[in-house]
Coordinates of C-alpha atoms and ligand atoms in Angstrom, one line a residue:
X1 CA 66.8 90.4 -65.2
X2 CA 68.7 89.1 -68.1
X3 CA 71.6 91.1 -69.5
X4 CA 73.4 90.6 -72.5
X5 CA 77.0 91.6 -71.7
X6 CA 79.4 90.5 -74.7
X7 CA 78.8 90.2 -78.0
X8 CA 81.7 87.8 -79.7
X9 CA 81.7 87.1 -83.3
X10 CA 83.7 84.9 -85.0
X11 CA 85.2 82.6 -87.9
X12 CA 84.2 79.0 -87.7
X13 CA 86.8 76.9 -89.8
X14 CA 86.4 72.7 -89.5
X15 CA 89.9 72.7 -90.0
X16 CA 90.8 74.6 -86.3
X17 CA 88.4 71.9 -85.1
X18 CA 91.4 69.3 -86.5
X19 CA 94.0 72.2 -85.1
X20 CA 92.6 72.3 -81.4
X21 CA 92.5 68.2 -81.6
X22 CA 96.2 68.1 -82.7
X23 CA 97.1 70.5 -80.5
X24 CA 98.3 73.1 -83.4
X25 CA 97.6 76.3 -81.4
X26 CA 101.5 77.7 -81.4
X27 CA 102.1 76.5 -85.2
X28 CA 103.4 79.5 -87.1
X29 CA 99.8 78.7 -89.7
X30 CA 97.3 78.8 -86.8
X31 CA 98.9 81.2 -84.4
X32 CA 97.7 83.9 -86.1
X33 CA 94.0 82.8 -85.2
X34 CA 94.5 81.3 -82.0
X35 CA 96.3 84.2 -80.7
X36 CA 93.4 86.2 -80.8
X37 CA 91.6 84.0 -77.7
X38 CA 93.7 84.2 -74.6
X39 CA 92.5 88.2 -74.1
X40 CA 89.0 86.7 -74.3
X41 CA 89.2 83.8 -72.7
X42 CA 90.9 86.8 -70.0
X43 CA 88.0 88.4 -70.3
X44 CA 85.4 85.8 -70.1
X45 CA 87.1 84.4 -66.7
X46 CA 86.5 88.3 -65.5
X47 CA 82.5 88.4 -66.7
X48 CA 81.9 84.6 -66.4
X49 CA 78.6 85.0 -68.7
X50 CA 76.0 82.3 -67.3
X51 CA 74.2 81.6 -70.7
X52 CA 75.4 81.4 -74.6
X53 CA 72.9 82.8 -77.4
X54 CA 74.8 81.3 -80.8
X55 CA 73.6 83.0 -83.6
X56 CA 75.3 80.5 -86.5
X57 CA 74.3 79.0 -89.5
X58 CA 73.8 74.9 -90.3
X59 CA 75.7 73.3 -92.9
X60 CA 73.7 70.6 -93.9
X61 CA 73.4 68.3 -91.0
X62 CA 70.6 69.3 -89.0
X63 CA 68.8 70.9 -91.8
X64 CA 69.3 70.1 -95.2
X65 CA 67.9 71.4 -98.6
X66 CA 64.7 69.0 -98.4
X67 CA 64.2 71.3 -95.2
X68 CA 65.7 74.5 -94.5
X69 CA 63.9 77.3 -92.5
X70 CA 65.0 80.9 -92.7
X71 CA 65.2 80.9 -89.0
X72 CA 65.0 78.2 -86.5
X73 CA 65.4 78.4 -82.3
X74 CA 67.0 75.3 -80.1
X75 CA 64.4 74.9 -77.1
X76 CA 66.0 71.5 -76.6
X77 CA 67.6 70.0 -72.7
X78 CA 70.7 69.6 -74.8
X79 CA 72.6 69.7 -78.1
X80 CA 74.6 66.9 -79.6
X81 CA 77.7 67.9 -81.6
X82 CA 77.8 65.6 -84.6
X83 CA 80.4 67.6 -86.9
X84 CA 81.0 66.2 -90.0
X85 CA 84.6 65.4 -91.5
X86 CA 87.9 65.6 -90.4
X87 CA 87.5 62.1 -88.2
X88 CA 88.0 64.4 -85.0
X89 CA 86.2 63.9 -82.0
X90 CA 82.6 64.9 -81.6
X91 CA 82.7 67.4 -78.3
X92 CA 80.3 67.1 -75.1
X93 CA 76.9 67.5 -75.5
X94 CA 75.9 71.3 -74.6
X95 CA 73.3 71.7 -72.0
X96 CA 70.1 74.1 -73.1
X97 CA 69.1 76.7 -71.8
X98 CA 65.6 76.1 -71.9
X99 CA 63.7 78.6 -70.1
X100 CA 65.2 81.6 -72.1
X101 CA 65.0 79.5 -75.4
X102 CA 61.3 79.4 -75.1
X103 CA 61.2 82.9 -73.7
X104 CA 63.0 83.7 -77.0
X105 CA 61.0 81.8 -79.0
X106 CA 57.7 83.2 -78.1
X107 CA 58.5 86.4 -78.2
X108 CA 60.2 86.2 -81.3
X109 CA 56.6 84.5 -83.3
X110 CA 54.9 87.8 -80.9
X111 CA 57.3 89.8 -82.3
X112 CA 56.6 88.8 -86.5
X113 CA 59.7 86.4 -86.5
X114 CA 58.2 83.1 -88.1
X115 CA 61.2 80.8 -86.2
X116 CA 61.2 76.8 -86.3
X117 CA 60.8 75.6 -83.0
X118 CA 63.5 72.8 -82.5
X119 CA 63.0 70.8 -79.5
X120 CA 65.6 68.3 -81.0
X121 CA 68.6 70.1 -82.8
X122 CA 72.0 68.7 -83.7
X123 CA 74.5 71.5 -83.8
X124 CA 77.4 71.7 -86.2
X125 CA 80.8 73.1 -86.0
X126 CA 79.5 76.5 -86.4
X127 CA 77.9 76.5 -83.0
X128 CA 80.6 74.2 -81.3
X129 CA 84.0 75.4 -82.9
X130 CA 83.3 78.9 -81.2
X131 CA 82.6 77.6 -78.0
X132 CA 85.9 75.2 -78.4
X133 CA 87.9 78.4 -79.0
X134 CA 86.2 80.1 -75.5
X135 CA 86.5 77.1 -73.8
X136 CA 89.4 75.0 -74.7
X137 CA 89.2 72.6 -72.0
X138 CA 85.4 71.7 -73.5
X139 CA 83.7 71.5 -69.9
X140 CA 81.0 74.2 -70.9
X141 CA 80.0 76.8 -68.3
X142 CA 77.3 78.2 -69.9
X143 CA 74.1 76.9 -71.0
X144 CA 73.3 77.3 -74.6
X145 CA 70.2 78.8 -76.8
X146 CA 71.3 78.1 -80.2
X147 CA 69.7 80.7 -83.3
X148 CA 69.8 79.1 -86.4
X149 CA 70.3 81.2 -89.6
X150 CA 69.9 80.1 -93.1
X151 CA 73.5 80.8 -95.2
X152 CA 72.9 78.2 -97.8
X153 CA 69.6 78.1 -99.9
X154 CA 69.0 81.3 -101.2
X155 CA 67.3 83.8 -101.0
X156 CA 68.6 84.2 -98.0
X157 CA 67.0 86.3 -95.3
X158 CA 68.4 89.5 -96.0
X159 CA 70.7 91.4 -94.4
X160 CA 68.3 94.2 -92.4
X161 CA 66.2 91.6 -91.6
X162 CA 68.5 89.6 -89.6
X163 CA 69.8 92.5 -88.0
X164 CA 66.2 93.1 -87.1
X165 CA 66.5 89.6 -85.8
X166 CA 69.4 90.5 -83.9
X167 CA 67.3 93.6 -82.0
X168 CA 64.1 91.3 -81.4
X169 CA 66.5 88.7 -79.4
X170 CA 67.9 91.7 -77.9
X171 CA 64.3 92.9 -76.7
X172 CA 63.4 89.5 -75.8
X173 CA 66.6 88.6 -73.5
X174 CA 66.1 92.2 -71.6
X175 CA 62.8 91.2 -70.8
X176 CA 63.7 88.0 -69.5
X177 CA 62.8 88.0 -65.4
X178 CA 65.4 85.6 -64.1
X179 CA 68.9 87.0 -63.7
X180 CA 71.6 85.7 -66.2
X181 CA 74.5 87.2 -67.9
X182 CA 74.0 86.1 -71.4
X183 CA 76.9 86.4 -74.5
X184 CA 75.5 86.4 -78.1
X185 CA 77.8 84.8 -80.1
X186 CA 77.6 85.3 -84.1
X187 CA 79.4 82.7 -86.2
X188 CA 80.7 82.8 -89.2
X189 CA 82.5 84.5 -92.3
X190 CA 84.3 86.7 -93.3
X191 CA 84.8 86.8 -96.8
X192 CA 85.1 82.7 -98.2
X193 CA 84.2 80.7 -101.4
X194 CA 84.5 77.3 -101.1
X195 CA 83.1 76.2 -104.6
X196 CA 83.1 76.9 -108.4
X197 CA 85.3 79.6 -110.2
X198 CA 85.4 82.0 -107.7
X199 CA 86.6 79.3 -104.9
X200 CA 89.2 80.4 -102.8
X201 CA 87.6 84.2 -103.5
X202 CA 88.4 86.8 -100.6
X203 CA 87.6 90.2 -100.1
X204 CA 90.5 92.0 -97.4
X205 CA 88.7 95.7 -97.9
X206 CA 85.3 94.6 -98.0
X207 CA 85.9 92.2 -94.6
X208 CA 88.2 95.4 -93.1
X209 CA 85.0 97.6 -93.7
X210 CA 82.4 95.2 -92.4
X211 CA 84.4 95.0 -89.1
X212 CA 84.5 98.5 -89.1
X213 CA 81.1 98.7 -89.2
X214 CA 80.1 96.5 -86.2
X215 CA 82.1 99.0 -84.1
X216 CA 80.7 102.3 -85.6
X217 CA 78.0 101.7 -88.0
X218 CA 76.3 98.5 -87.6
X219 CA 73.4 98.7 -89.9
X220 CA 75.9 99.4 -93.3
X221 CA 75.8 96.3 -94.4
X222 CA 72.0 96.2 -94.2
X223 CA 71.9 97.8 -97.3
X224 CA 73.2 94.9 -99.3
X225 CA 70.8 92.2 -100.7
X226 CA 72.1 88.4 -100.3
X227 CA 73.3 88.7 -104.1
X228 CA 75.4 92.0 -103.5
X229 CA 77.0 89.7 -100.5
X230 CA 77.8 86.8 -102.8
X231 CA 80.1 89.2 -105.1
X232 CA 81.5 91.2 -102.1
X233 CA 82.0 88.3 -99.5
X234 CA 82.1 85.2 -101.8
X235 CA 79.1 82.2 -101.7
X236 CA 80.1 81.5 -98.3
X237 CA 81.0 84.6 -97.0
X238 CA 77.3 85.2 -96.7
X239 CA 77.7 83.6 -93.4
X240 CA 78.6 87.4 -91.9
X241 CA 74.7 87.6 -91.5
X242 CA 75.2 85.8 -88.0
X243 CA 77.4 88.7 -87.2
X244 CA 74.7 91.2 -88.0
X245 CA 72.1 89.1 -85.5
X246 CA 74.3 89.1 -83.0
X247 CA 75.3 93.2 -83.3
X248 CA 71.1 93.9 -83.7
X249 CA 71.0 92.2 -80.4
X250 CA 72.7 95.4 -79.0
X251 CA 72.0 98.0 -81.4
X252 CA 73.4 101.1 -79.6
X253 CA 77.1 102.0 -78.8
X254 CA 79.9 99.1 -78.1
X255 CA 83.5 99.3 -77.1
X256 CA 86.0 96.6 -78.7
X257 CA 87.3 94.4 -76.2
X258 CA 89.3 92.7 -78.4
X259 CA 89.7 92.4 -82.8
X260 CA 91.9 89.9 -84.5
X261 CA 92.2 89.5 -88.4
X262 CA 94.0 86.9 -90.1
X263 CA 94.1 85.9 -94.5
X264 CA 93.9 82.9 -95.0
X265 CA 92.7 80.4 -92.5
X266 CA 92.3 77.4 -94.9
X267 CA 89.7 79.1 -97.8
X268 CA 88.7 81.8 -95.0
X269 CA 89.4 85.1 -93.6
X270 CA 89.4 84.7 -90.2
X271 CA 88.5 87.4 -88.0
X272 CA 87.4 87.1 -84.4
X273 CA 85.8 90.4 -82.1
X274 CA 84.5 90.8 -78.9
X275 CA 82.1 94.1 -78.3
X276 CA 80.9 95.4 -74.8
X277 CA 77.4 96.9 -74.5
X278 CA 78.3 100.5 -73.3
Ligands
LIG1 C1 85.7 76.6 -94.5 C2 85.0 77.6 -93.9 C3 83.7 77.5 -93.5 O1 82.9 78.5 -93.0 C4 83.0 76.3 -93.5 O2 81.8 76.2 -93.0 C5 83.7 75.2 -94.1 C6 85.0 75.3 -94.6 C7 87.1 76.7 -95.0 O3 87.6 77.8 -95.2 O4 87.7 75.6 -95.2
LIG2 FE1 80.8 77.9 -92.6

């Protein structure tokens, strides 16, 4: 049977896309960040999950405003990375996981989750900048079923309904019949606004609380609507819905493996945690 055993949630800056390519890990601006991997790369050597559920949101290349589903599954052989800006180099392709991708997907539609089904997908540096932070040397170990969340035409989905997303996928990967340890990764946040008068708007007590939260109280932030998270999170900010996926995916008790919190990361606070199902 398949078993979820991490949850890891995380910022997803371009710019550490540029740092990791220059090398900037032990820089006294990205240390902060970086130092929060080598306890989870620790741990992932120790677990050594087999496949990667990446709950994350597209920024415009694989969907754009012309189309952009709420939700949208990868049931795809492989996923190209074709990150935009930066002139960095684009990363291997990540192999699919395609049998539990389509297991996903159909019980998701059984399960009242109206999800695209994307047999093609391009993926973004929201779904490859966390698995260059797990796995610096890029040689993926894992294959990949990529959860695509829609952060940037509102409405959004709202907040209680991803998380009910997040238990759904849950549901769906413990009924999976082949054996596979499987890490949900949620990408994303915390508080950033990249645009307009507010840009460069962060939110230190609101993020503090929301982390909080994923330990002890994972559903607060389903009471806010997509509008509430605008003014407490900032435009982009919103993105901390990919968190609440992946924490619905294991809705009761987690420990903290690891927490790391760092203002600012270019226009971001970054913060990066890794949760065990207890
Ligand atoms: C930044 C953060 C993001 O989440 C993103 O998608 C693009 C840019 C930033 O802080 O620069
Ligand atoms: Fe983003």
């Amino acid at each position: 049977m398949a078993k979820i055993v991490g949850i890891l949630t995380t910022s997803h800056v371009p710019a550490l896309g540029k740092a990791i390519h220059l090398n900037l890990q032990q820089d006294p601006y990205w240390k902060p960040f970086f130092d929060g991997f080598p306890a989870i790369r620790e741990w992932l050597d120790r677990v050594k999950p087999d496949i990667v559920v990446s709950c994350y949101n597209d920024h415009g290349l694989n969907f754009f405003l012309d189309k952009q589903p709420t939700f949208a599954i990868g049931t795809a052989p492989e996923y190209v990375s074709e990150d935009e800006g930066w002139g960095i180099p684009t990363m291997p392709s990540f192999p699919g996981a395609e049998d539990l991708s389509w297991h996903i997907r159909d019980s998701l539609v059984r399960d009242d989750f109206d999800m695209v089904t994307c047999q093609e997908m391009l993926v973004d540096h929201a779904f490859t900048l966390p698995m260059a932070l797990l796995w610096p040397e890029q040689k993926w170990p894992v294959k990949s079923v990529p959860v695509c969340v829609n952060t940037v035409l509102f409405p959004l989905p709202s907040a209680r309904r991803c998380y009910r997303l997040g238990e759904a996928i849950g549901r769906a990967i413990a009924a999976f019949p082949e054996d596979a340890k499987v890490l949900v990764i949620g990408s994303g946040g915390l508080s950033h606004q990249l645009e307009g008068e507010r840009a460069g708007f962060i939110n230190k007590d609101f993020d503090l609380k929301f982390m909080d939260s994923m330990v002890n109280d994972p559903t607060w932030a389903t009471q806010f609507s997509d509008v509430d998270l605008v003014e407490q999170t900032g435009n982009e900010g919103v993105e901390l819905l990919n968190w609440l996926v992946a924490r619905g995916t294991v809705p009761g008790a987690v420990k903290v493996v690891h927490s790391n919190f760092h203002i600012p990361i270019s226009n971001t606070a970054a913060a990066t945690m890794l949760f065990e199902p207890v």
